Amino acid sequence: MATFARPENALKRAEELINVGQKQEALEALHSFITSRRYRAWTRTHEKILFKYVELCVDMRRGRHAKDGLIQYRSICQQVNINSLEEVIKHFMQLSTEKAELARSQAQALEEALDVDDLEADRRPEDLMLSYVSGEKGKERSDRELVTPWFKFLWETYRTVLEILRNNSRLEALYAMTAHRAFQFCKQYKRTTEFRRLCEIIRNHLANLNKYRDQRDRPDLTAPESLQLYLDTRFEQLKVATELELWQEAFRSIEDIHGLMCMVKKTPKSSLMVVYFAKLSEIFWMSSNHLYHAYAWLKLYSLQKSFNKNLSQKDLQLIASSVVLAALSVPPYDRSSDASHLELENEKERSLRVANLIAFDVEPKPESREVLSRTLLLSDLLSKGVMTCVTQEVKDLYHILEHEFLPLDLALKVQPLLAKISKLGGKLASASSVPEVQLSKYVPSLEKLATLRSLQQVSQVYHTMNIDNLSKTIPFFDFSVVEKISVDAVKHNFLAMKVDYMKGAVFFGNKNLESEGLRHHLATFAESLSKARIMIHPPVKRELKSGETLSDLVETVEKEHRRLLARKSIIEKRKEEQERQLLEMEREEEAKRLKLQKITEEAEQRRLASEFEQMKNQRILREIEERELEEAQALLQEAEKRSKKKGKKAVLEGEKITKQSLMELALSEQLKERQEMEKKLQKLVKTMDYLERAKREEAAPLIEAAFQRRLAEEEALHDREQHQEIELSRQRHAGDLEEKKRLGRMSESKNLFQERVVSRREAEFNRLEKEREERINQIIQSRKQEREAKRKFIYYLRCEEERQTRLREEEEARKREEMERRKREEAERKAKLDEIAEKQRQRERELEEKERQRREELLGKPSSGPSRLADPSAMSRPVEAAPTATAPAAAAAAPTSGKYVPRFKRVAAEERGVQPPPAENDWWGSGNRMDDRPTQHSDRWRDDRKTSFGGGPPKSTSTWSSSRTHDR
């Protein structure tokens, strides 16, 4: 690697090499200088060197060298003079563009020359075979070789500059300008593949900007200037994508804009939002998403109406008509009615994603999202007053298609309206972002909607209809087209019809009982019959007699309860088993799919690796052959030149030429030339020797005479200058003596003045020295006092801190003792409470056992019912036993007055907290109970039900009175 003492030397060396035609060596010299760590301090010469360097790279089409040099220069001038890098990059792009334009102007057939799918792909094998087989190249291939390499280099230039300028806050404007020029390059020459790559490059740059947030000189997207530059770049990308008709890339650009705005939590200007929704509506129209297209038009209408103050009434009417026609163009049925679960989930996710793009919420909230639909869209049009701005033809069309019922005349009335609407449209003078609106593009969709509405209304009136009559009612299409439209409508459950070509008729509706129409009609008919029967024969409420047995009712309730529980458990088990089987099937299918996908990916990777290796080997062999062929051709040309100069013919003919023969010929020629040159040099050396010797012999006497003459002249000059110097010295000495004599008269005054100044300065010095000593003593005394006060204060603080620490330790010790005492007391109190609670639970268990025995005695002997009723005292004794045992202080049973009060009424009254009236001759027991547990007796059946429902066996001790209480 060449080394230079100064940068100017490197530039000078490069220019010398360029002048002698050695551009490659000049490029290598400048490259070694730029990449050297020795020259890292930026100077103006560095900029000149870079200008010369990029010129050489462009001339020789060395894109990689240019990229390396610009990266090194960026590190040199990043912190010193970033504008220099900007100028160099602009010069680099300007040179590349000029070279490409020059090559394009030289080519005769531009379209054929640029007929390449990918600028980054290598030459195809058939092209290489054709170039080797054919002796004379055609004009098209010569144009391709002339133009395509320069456009490939220009594309590489744009990529290099974008890579160098990415994520640099100081070069954001240049980055945006480069991206715009690259977009215009793709647009001008219809480079769709390069445009996709360019969009992906810019997208990756933004992703890396968010991923690596700790980079130096990283752009701040929250700054208005940076955000505007990024937005302008994305909108230019969107415009070029739509002009190139790359709709998928345009939709990704829409997502890029939305993602950028969500990232910075800001909404763009209204002018940009108009462009956003205009392009979005165009994308949705090309993708046949009429619903999203209509919503985009609605947003565009709202923006134009709100922010465009120059919008004329005619333009507003045309935009509103487009919104309404776009909404009417949406199919009136849901296409996801018969879709699978996975398809529904994907459709739902896609709908929410598109809804975010249309709503343009920078902070989307999932709970506030609404599903987009045709019905909701039409209601929004009415609520926002869009229908008041449309033309009269559009109003009539909307009214006919959405509100009127004209089975036979609907299509005939719609046809003239569509003919008028198709003539409407034109350029918008006051809406620059929407240059032109043509309503005729909605006519096919509206004709299809009119056909569907006619079929729907005819199916509600007729059951059977002739095909010819049906074709007359729909003048838009032939019956074959109508049939296709109806098939799609039947598939999505919008219509129910059959076409019988044998009978030449169309049958509407479905005769099956499971059809939607019959199911609703039968349900309505059944409800009407039920109401009529209830009105004619009202149901009689049968009251329960008091004499019916309670045991049958209890058994029936328990059996029904067990049956319901068993049925519920069986249903739950079946559901669980079905879900488990479905989950296992899904898991197996997922495992199979993943395994198959893995195998496929591995096979694809192996195939790609083998193809890549094969292509690499072929490329290497091809490059070797091309290099050998070029070398052979160069050697042949040199041999022809030498032969022409010498007037000789070439030894080898062109048809029998090989590289080895050419190399042997060249070597022999070079050897002959070297021998002839050596002979010439020897002869020339001898001639020059003789000539030089003769010249020196003739010049010797002349040189001696000139020397003597020069010696005499210099001696005369020395004598003359010596006399002049002596005379000047005498004159200066005389002048100095006169000056000394003149100044000698003032010596006494000078001495007096000197003594006075010295005495005054000495007194001033003594005074200042005394003041300084006094000030120093004062400072020493004050600092001594400060040190003493500081020592006393530190001692006081230390003592105070020790006292506080001692008090805090004593307080903590006292608190610990207090807490330990409280814990001991709490443990003792808890032990006493546990003992009391245990006794209470033991007593309650005994009471429950006695109560259970009493109930068993009551319900265990149903056969002796009459005798028990005859002897009320025997019935009341077991009832009184429990409260007597548990509450000795309770009052005796209330006196009987002969009137019977049923037990379930008394228990219900006790639960409601109301004292029942005193029973007269209460044969079933006393009214006052002192066990204070009525809820336990009445809730026994409910507790038993809960226990049996939870899995345990139900208790058989529930009573008819408790169930009757709960039913009430």
XYZ file of C-alpha atoms in Angstrom, residues 89 129 138 173 204 250 261 267 280 282 288 336 370 372 398 401 417 456 494 613 624 681 698 738 806 844 909:
27
model
C -22.731 12.130 -2.199
C -24.543 -19.486 -25.043
C -27.130 -8.248 -32.838
C -32.853 15.682 4.287
C -35.767 -2.241 7.369
C -49.145 0.169 -1.987
C -48.052 7.465 13.106
C -51.912 12.378 13.253
C -56.549 3.616 0.135
C -58.136 3.075 -4.969
C -62.614 -5.787 -5.039
C -68.442 -15.529 6.018
C -66.849 -1.928 15.732
C -67.510 -2.895 9.610
C -80.878 4.458 -3.244
C -82.795 -0.433 -4.132
C -81.024 5.863 -13.592
C -85.064 -11.495 -3.548
C -79.193 -14.803 0.633
C -23.409 -24.082 -4.987
C -12.524 -17.831 -15.653
C 20.503 1.226 -26.023
C 35.771 22.209 -26.190
C 27.835 65.567 19.501
C -29.286 4.940 73.509
C -74.608 -28.690 68.741
C -93.815 -17.780 59.822
